[in-house]
Amino acid sequence: MSVRKETGFTLIELMIVVAVVAILAAVAYPSYQTQVRKGRMGQAQADMLELAQFMERCFASNNTYVGCNLPFGVSPRTGTGYYDIQPQTPNRTSFTLTAIPRPAGGQNEQICGTLTINQAGAKTFSGTGVTAAQCW
């Protein structure tokens, strides 16, 4: 009589592995999405600072912010846009840039909401329950 050893996984072992993977995914995916949104917001902030510098260069050349047309209005400039960047009616001595999150990729769920920067470098946001340090 020969004894044959069975190899492989049982159904219970396989179901335990599937359950562990599901639990890890349920915890990790929302954290991943939050970090992706923060990265997109960081890109929008960098683009807003670049556009604010553009406005300052335009002011230095023309002595007014009026007529300074932004070179781009979506962040990021290529690919899917996650923020619309708009000037709020610049006048001779002031401007305000506003970054409005788009629904694409769930960016409108970002806790900081709409971001703004003006000619004095004052940075604000529309989100509640967060601090300026968290959003800027």
Short mmCIF file of N, CA and C in Angstrom, two decimals:
data_model
loop_
_atom_site.label_atom_id
_atom_site.label_comp_id
_atom_site.label_asym_id
_atom_site.label_seq_id
_atom_site.Cartn_x
_atom_site.Cartn_y
_atom_site.Cartn_z
N MET A 1 0.82 -1.16 0.00
CA MET A 1 0.00 0.00 0.00
C MET A 1 0.87 1.24 0.00
N SER A 2 0.60 2.14 -0.90
CA SER A 2 1.37 3.38 -0.93
C SER A 2 0.50 4.52 -0.42
N VAL A 3 1.15 5.42 0.33
CA VAL A 3 0.46 6.58 0.89
C VAL A 3 0.79 7.77 -0.01
N ARG A 4 -0.25 8.42 -0.46
CA ARG A 4 -0.07 9.58 -1.33
C ARG A 4 -0.41 10.85 -0.56
N LYS A 5 0.50 11.83 -0.58
CA LYS A 5 0.29 13.08 0.15
C LYS A 5 -0.47 14.05 -0.76
N GLU A 6 -1.54 14.62 -0.23
CA GLU A 6 -2.34 15.59 -0.96
C GLU A 6 -1.68 16.96 -0.85
N THR A 7 -1.61 17.69 -1.95
CA THR A 7 -1.05 19.04 -1.93
C THR A 7 -2.08 20.00 -2.48
N GLY A 8 -1.94 21.29 -2.13
CA GLY A 8 -2.85 22.31 -2.62
C GLY A 8 -3.51 23.04 -1.48
N PHE A 9 -4.46 23.87 -1.83
CA PHE A 9 -5.17 24.68 -0.85
C PHE A 9 -6.57 24.16 -0.67
N THR A 10 -7.07 24.31 0.54
CA THR A 10 -8.46 23.98 0.76
C THR A 10 -9.30 25.22 0.46
N LEU A 11 -10.56 25.03 0.30
CA LEU A 11 -11.46 26.15 0.02
C LEU A 11 -11.47 27.14 1.19
N ILE A 12 -11.42 26.67 2.38
CA ILE A 12 -11.42 27.54 3.56
C ILE A 12 -10.16 28.40 3.58
N GLU A 13 -9.01 27.82 3.30
CA GLU A 13 -7.77 28.61 3.26
C GLU A 13 -7.86 29.69 2.18
N LEU A 14 -8.39 29.35 1.04
CA LEU A 14 -8.53 30.31 -0.04
C LEU A 14 -9.48 31.45 0.34
N MET A 15 -10.59 31.11 1.00
CA MET A 15 -11.55 32.13 1.41
C MET A 15 -10.96 33.05 2.48
N ILE A 16 -10.11 32.55 3.35
CA ILE A 16 -9.45 33.38 4.37
C ILE A 16 -8.52 34.38 3.68
N VAL A 17 -7.78 33.93 2.70
CA VAL A 17 -6.88 34.83 1.96
C VAL A 17 -7.68 35.90 1.23
N VAL A 18 -8.78 35.52 0.61
CA VAL A 18 -9.63 36.49 -0.10
C VAL A 18 -10.18 37.51 0.88
N ALA A 19 -10.62 37.08 2.05
CA ALA A 19 -11.16 38.00 3.06
C ALA A 19 -10.09 38.97 3.55
N VAL A 20 -8.89 38.50 3.80
CA VAL A 20 -7.80 39.37 4.25
C VAL A 20 -7.46 40.41 3.18
N VAL A 21 -7.39 39.99 1.94
CA VAL A 21 -7.10 40.91 0.84
C VAL A 21 -8.22 41.95 0.71
N ALA A 22 -9.45 41.55 0.86
CA ALA A 22 -10.59 42.47 0.77
C ALA A 22 -10.54 43.50 1.90
N ILE A 23 -10.20 43.08 3.09
CA ILE A 23 -10.10 44.01 4.22
C ILE A 23 -8.98 45.01 3.99
N LEU A 24 -7.83 44.53 3.53
CA LEU A 24 -6.72 45.44 3.24
C LEU A 24 -7.08 46.44 2.15
N ALA A 25 -7.76 45.98 1.11
CA ALA A 25 -8.16 46.87 0.03
C ALA A 25 -9.18 47.90 0.51
N ALA A 26 -10.10 47.48 1.37
CA ALA A 26 -11.11 48.41 1.89
C ALA A 26 -10.48 49.52 2.73
N VAL A 27 -9.37 49.24 3.38
CA VAL A 27 -8.67 50.24 4.18
C VAL A 27 -7.74 51.07 3.31
N ALA A 28 -7.05 50.47 2.40
CA ALA A 28 -6.01 51.15 1.63
C ALA A 28 -6.57 52.05 0.53
N TYR A 29 -7.63 51.66 -0.15
CA TYR A 29 -8.11 52.42 -1.31
C TYR A 29 -8.56 53.83 -0.96
N PRO A 30 -9.36 54.04 0.10
CA PRO A 30 -9.73 55.41 0.44
C PRO A 30 -8.51 56.28 0.80
N SER A 31 -7.53 55.72 1.46
CA SER A 31 -6.32 56.47 1.77
C SER A 31 -5.57 56.83 0.50
N TYR A 32 -5.52 55.91 -0.43
CA TYR A 32 -4.87 56.16 -1.71
C TYR A 32 -5.58 57.30 -2.45
N GLN A 33 -6.91 57.26 -2.50
CA GLN A 33 -7.68 58.30 -3.18
C GLN A 33 -7.43 59.67 -2.54
N THR A 34 -7.36 59.73 -1.22
CA THR A 34 -7.10 60.99 -0.53
C THR A 34 -5.73 61.53 -0.93
N GLN A 35 -4.74 60.68 -0.99
CA GLN A 35 -3.39 61.13 -1.37
C GLN A 35 -3.34 61.58 -2.83
N VAL A 36 -4.08 60.93 -3.70
CA VAL A 36 -4.13 61.34 -5.10
C VAL A 36 -4.77 62.72 -5.20
N ARG A 37 -5.85 62.97 -4.46
CA ARG A 37 -6.50 64.28 -4.47
C ARG A 37 -5.57 65.36 -3.94
N LYS A 38 -4.81 65.04 -2.90
CA LYS A 38 -3.85 66.01 -2.36
C LYS A 38 -2.78 66.34 -3.39
N GLY A 39 -2.33 65.34 -4.13
CA GLY A 39 -1.34 65.57 -5.18
C GLY A 39 -1.88 66.46 -6.28
N ARG A 40 -3.12 66.24 -6.67
CA ARG A 40 -3.74 67.09 -7.69
C ARG A 40 -3.91 68.51 -7.19
N MET A 41 -4.26 68.65 -5.91
CA MET A 41 -4.39 69.98 -5.32
C MET A 41 -3.03 70.68 -5.29
N GLY A 42 -1.99 69.95 -4.98
CA GLY A 42 -0.64 70.52 -4.99
C GLY A 42 -0.25 71.02 -6.36
N GLN A 43 -0.64 70.29 -7.40
CA GLN A 43 -0.38 70.73 -8.77
C GLN A 43 -1.15 72.02 -9.06
N ALA A 44 -2.40 72.09 -8.63
CA ALA A 44 -3.19 73.30 -8.84
C ALA A 44 -2.57 74.49 -8.11
N GLN A 45 -2.06 74.27 -6.91
CA GLN A 45 -1.40 75.35 -6.17
C GLN A 45 -0.16 75.83 -6.91
N ALA A 46 0.62 74.91 -7.42
CA ALA A 46 1.83 75.29 -8.17
C ALA A 46 1.45 76.07 -9.42
N ASP A 47 0.40 75.63 -10.11
CA ASP A 47 -0.05 76.35 -11.30
C ASP A 47 -0.57 77.74 -10.95
N MET A 48 -1.27 77.86 -9.82
CA MET A 48 -1.75 79.18 -9.40
C MET A 48 -0.59 80.12 -9.08
N LEU A 49 0.43 79.62 -8.43
CA LEU A 49 1.60 80.45 -8.14
C LEU A 49 2.30 80.87 -9.43
N GLU A 50 2.37 79.97 -10.39
CA GLU A 50 2.96 80.31 -11.68
C GLU A 50 2.15 81.39 -12.38
N LEU A 51 0.82 81.27 -12.33
CA LEU A 51 -0.04 82.27 -12.96
C LEU A 51 0.02 83.61 -12.22
N ALA A 52 0.16 83.56 -10.89
CA ALA A 52 0.31 84.80 -10.13
C ALA A 52 1.61 85.51 -10.54
N GLN A 53 2.67 84.76 -10.75
CA GLN A 53 3.92 85.35 -11.22
C GLN A 53 3.75 85.93 -12.62
N PHE A 54 2.98 85.25 -13.46
CA PHE A 54 2.69 85.77 -14.79
C PHE A 54 1.97 87.11 -14.69
N MET A 55 0.98 87.17 -13.79
CA MET A 55 0.24 88.43 -13.61
C MET A 55 1.16 89.54 -13.13
N GLU A 56 2.09 89.23 -12.25
CA GLU A 56 3.04 90.24 -11.75
C GLU A 56 3.95 90.72 -12.88
N ARG A 57 4.41 89.81 -13.72
CA ARG A 57 5.23 90.23 -14.87
C ARG A 57 4.44 91.12 -15.81
N CYS A 58 3.17 90.78 -16.02
CA CYS A 58 2.31 91.59 -16.88
C CYS A 58 2.12 92.98 -16.26
N PHE A 59 1.93 93.03 -14.96
CA PHE A 59 1.78 94.31 -14.27
C PHE A 59 3.06 95.15 -14.38
N ALA A 60 4.20 94.51 -14.26
CA ALA A 60 5.47 95.23 -14.36
C ALA A 60 5.65 95.82 -15.76
N SER A 61 5.13 95.15 -16.77
CA SER A 61 5.25 95.64 -18.15
C SER A 61 4.22 96.72 -18.48
N ASN A 62 3.00 96.57 -17.94
CA ASN A 62 1.89 97.43 -18.36
C ASN A 62 1.39 98.39 -17.28
N ASN A 63 1.87 98.23 -16.05
CA ASN A 63 1.42 99.03 -14.91
C ASN A 63 -0.08 98.86 -14.64
N THR A 64 -0.63 97.73 -15.03
CA THR A 64 -2.02 97.38 -14.76
C THR A 64 -2.18 95.88 -14.93
N TYR A 65 -3.16 95.32 -14.21
CA TYR A 65 -3.48 93.90 -14.38
C TYR A 65 -4.53 93.70 -15.47
N VAL A 66 -5.21 94.78 -15.86
CA VAL A 66 -6.25 94.69 -16.88
C VAL A 66 -5.60 94.31 -18.21
N GLY A 67 -6.19 93.36 -18.89
CA GLY A 67 -5.67 92.91 -20.17
C GLY A 67 -4.64 91.80 -20.08
N CYS A 68 -4.33 91.38 -18.89
CA CYS A 68 -3.38 90.26 -18.71
C CYS A 68 -4.17 88.96 -18.85
N ASN A 69 -4.09 88.34 -20.00
CA ASN A 69 -4.80 87.09 -20.25
C ASN A 69 -3.94 85.91 -19.84
N LEU A 70 -4.50 85.05 -19.01
CA LEU A 70 -3.75 83.90 -18.51
C LEU A 70 -3.38 82.96 -19.66
N PRO A 71 -2.16 82.40 -19.63
CA PRO A 71 -1.75 81.48 -20.71
C PRO A 71 -2.46 80.13 -20.66
N PHE A 72 -3.01 79.77 -19.51
CA PHE A 72 -3.80 78.53 -19.40
C PHE A 72 -4.79 78.70 -18.26
N GLY A 73 -5.85 77.91 -18.29
CA GLY A 73 -6.90 78.05 -17.28
C GLY A 73 -7.33 76.74 -16.66
N VAL A 74 -6.59 75.68 -16.91
CA VAL A 74 -6.91 74.36 -16.36
C VAL A 74 -5.67 73.77 -15.74
N SER A 75 -5.84 73.12 -14.61
CA SER A 75 -4.72 72.45 -13.96
C SER A 75 -5.05 70.96 -13.86
N PRO A 76 -4.15 70.10 -14.28
CA PRO A 76 -2.90 70.35 -14.99
C PRO A 76 -3.16 70.78 -16.42
N ARG A 77 -2.13 71.32 -17.05
CA ARG A 77 -2.27 71.86 -18.40
C ARG A 77 -2.53 70.77 -19.43
N THR A 78 -1.99 69.59 -19.22
CA THR A 78 -2.19 68.49 -20.16
C THR A 78 -2.94 67.36 -19.47
N GLY A 79 -3.62 66.58 -20.24
CA GLY A 79 -4.37 65.46 -19.68
C GLY A 79 -5.70 65.92 -19.11
N THR A 80 -6.22 65.16 -18.20
CA THR A 80 -7.50 65.47 -17.57
C THR A 80 -7.34 66.65 -16.63
N GLY A 81 -8.16 67.67 -16.80
CA GLY A 81 -8.12 68.83 -15.91
C GLY A 81 -8.91 68.56 -14.64
N TYR A 82 -8.31 68.85 -13.50
CA TYR A 82 -8.98 68.63 -12.22
C TYR A 82 -9.38 69.93 -11.53
N TYR A 83 -8.84 71.06 -12.00
CA TYR A 83 -9.18 72.38 -11.48
C TYR A 83 -9.33 73.36 -12.63
N ASP A 84 -10.31 74.25 -12.53
CA ASP A 84 -10.43 75.39 -13.43
C ASP A 84 -9.82 76.58 -12.70
N ILE A 85 -8.88 77.27 -13.34
CA ILE A 85 -8.26 78.44 -12.72
C ILE A 85 -8.75 79.67 -13.47
N GLN A 86 -9.41 80.56 -12.72
CA GLN A 86 -10.02 81.73 -13.33
C GLN A 86 -9.60 83.00 -12.60
N PRO A 87 -9.33 84.08 -13.35
CA PRO A 87 -9.11 85.37 -12.71
C PRO A 87 -10.45 86.00 -12.37
N GLN A 88 -10.55 86.63 -11.23
CA GLN A 88 -11.78 87.30 -10.84
C GLN A 88 -11.69 88.78 -11.20
N THR A 89 -12.06 89.15 -12.38
CA THR A 89 -12.10 90.52 -12.90
C THR A 89 -10.96 91.39 -12.36
N PRO A 90 -9.77 91.24 -12.91
CA PRO A 90 -8.65 92.05 -12.43
C PRO A 90 -8.88 93.53 -12.75
N ASN A 91 -8.47 94.40 -11.83
CA ASN A 91 -8.52 95.82 -12.11
C ASN A 91 -7.09 96.34 -12.21
N ARG A 92 -6.91 97.63 -12.16
CA ARG A 92 -5.58 98.19 -12.38
C ARG A 92 -4.58 97.76 -11.33
N THR A 93 -5.01 97.63 -10.08
CA THR A 93 -4.05 97.38 -8.99
C THR A 93 -4.23 96.06 -8.27
N SER A 94 -5.17 95.24 -8.67
CA SER A 94 -5.36 93.98 -7.94
C SER A 94 -5.91 92.89 -8.85
N PHE A 95 -5.68 91.65 -8.43
CA PHE A 95 -6.25 90.50 -9.10
C PHE A 95 -6.47 89.41 -8.06
N THR A 96 -7.35 88.49 -8.38
CA THR A 96 -7.56 87.29 -7.58
C THR A 96 -7.69 86.12 -8.53
N LEU A 97 -6.92 85.07 -8.28
CA LEU A 97 -7.03 83.83 -9.05
C LEU A 97 -7.79 82.82 -8.21
N THR A 98 -8.71 82.12 -8.82
CA THR A 98 -9.51 81.12 -8.12
C THR A 98 -9.37 79.77 -8.82
N ALA A 99 -9.09 78.74 -8.04
CA ALA A 99 -9.01 77.37 -8.56
C ALA A 99 -10.25 76.62 -8.07
N ILE A 100 -11.10 76.25 -9.01
CA ILE A 100 -12.35 75.57 -8.69
C ILE A 100 -12.20 74.09 -9.03
N PRO A 101 -12.38 73.20 -8.04
CA PRO A 101 -12.22 71.77 -8.33
C PRO A 101 -13.33 71.26 -9.24
N ARG A 102 -12.95 70.39 -10.17
CA ARG A 102 -13.90 69.75 -11.07
C ARG A 102 -14.33 68.41 -10.47
N PRO A 103 -15.47 67.89 -10.92
CA PRO A 103 -15.89 66.57 -10.44
C PRO A 103 -15.01 65.43 -10.94
N ALA A 104 -14.21 65.68 -11.98
CA ALA A 104 -13.36 64.62 -12.55
C ALA A 104 -12.47 64.01 -11.48
N GLY A 105 -12.49 62.71 -11.37
CA GLY A 105 -11.65 62.01 -10.41
C GLY A 105 -12.03 62.26 -8.97
N GLY A 106 -13.22 62.80 -8.73
CA GLY A 106 -13.65 63.07 -7.36
C GLY A 106 -12.94 64.25 -6.72
N GLN A 107 -12.34 65.11 -7.54
CA GLN A 107 -11.58 66.23 -6.99
C GLN A 107 -12.48 67.21 -6.25
N ASN A 108 -13.75 67.28 -6.61
CA ASN A 108 -14.67 68.17 -5.91
C ASN A 108 -14.97 67.68 -4.49
N GLU A 109 -14.49 66.51 -4.13
CA GLU A 109 -14.63 66.00 -2.76
C GLU A 109 -13.46 66.40 -1.88
N GLN A 110 -12.50 67.11 -2.44
CA GLN A 110 -11.33 67.58 -1.68
C GLN A 110 -11.82 68.51 -0.57
N ILE A 111 -11.32 68.32 0.65
CA ILE A 111 -11.83 69.04 1.81
C ILE A 111 -11.49 70.53 1.80
N CYS A 112 -10.52 70.95 1.01
CA CYS A 112 -10.13 72.37 0.98
C CYS A 112 -11.05 73.20 0.10
N GLY A 113 -11.77 72.58 -0.80
CA GLY A 113 -12.70 73.31 -1.65
C GLY A 113 -12.00 74.19 -2.66
N THR A 114 -12.54 75.38 -2.87
CA THR A 114 -12.00 76.33 -3.83
C THR A 114 -10.81 77.06 -3.22
N LEU A 115 -9.74 77.18 -4.00
CA LEU A 115 -8.52 77.85 -3.54
C LEU A 115 -8.41 79.21 -4.23
N THR A 116 -7.92 80.23 -3.50
CA THR A 116 -7.72 81.54 -4.10
C THR A 116 -6.38 82.12 -3.67
N ILE A 117 -5.85 82.98 -4.53
CA ILE A 117 -4.64 83.74 -4.23
C ILE A 117 -4.81 85.11 -4.89
N ASN A 118 -4.32 86.16 -4.23
CA ASN A 118 -4.45 87.50 -4.80
C ASN A 118 -3.08 88.13 -5.03
N GLN A 119 -3.08 89.39 -5.45
CA GLN A 119 -1.85 90.08 -5.81
C GLN A 119 -0.91 90.26 -4.62
N ALA A 120 -1.44 90.26 -3.42
CA ALA A 120 -0.61 90.41 -2.22
C ALA A 120 -0.06 89.06 -1.74
N GLY A 121 -0.45 87.98 -2.40
CA GLY A 121 0.00 86.65 -2.00
C GLY A 121 -0.87 86.03 -0.92
N ALA A 122 -2.00 86.66 -0.60
CA ALA A 122 -2.92 86.11 0.40
C ALA A 122 -3.61 84.88 -0.19
N LYS A 123 -3.53 83.77 0.53
CA LYS A 123 -4.07 82.50 0.07
C LYS A 123 -5.25 82.11 0.95
N THR A 124 -6.37 81.79 0.34
CA THR A 124 -7.56 81.38 1.08
C THR A 124 -8.14 80.12 0.47
N PHE A 125 -9.12 79.55 1.17
CA PHE A 125 -9.80 78.34 0.71
C PHE A 125 -11.22 78.38 1.22
N SER A 126 -12.10 77.59 0.63
CA SER A 126 -13.51 77.59 1.02
C SER A 126 -13.90 76.40 1.89
N GLY A 127 -13.00 75.47 2.13
CA GLY A 127 -13.32 74.28 2.91
C GLY A 127 -13.55 74.59 4.39
N THR A 128 -14.25 73.71 5.06
CA THR A 128 -14.50 73.87 6.49
C THR A 128 -13.87 72.70 7.24
N GLY A 129 -13.49 72.96 8.47
CA GLY A 129 -12.91 71.91 9.31
C GLY A 129 -11.45 71.63 9.02
N VAL A 130 -10.80 72.50 8.26
CA VAL A 130 -9.38 72.36 7.96
C VAL A 130 -8.69 73.70 8.21
N THR A 131 -7.38 73.65 8.32
CA THR A 131 -6.62 74.87 8.54
C THR A 131 -5.92 75.29 7.25
N ALA A 132 -5.44 76.53 7.26
CA ALA A 132 -4.71 77.03 6.09
C ALA A 132 -3.46 76.21 5.84
N ALA A 133 -2.83 75.74 6.88
CA ALA A 133 -1.61 74.91 6.73
C ALA A 133 -1.92 73.60 6.01
N GLN A 134 -3.12 73.07 6.19
CA GLN A 134 -3.50 71.83 5.52
C GLN A 134 -3.83 72.05 4.05
N CYS A 135 -4.29 73.24 3.71
CA CYS A 135 -4.73 73.50 2.34
C CYS A 135 -3.70 74.26 1.53
N TRP A 136 -2.84 75.02 2.16
CA TRP A 136 -1.80 75.77 1.46
C TRP A 136 -0.50 75.40 2.08
#
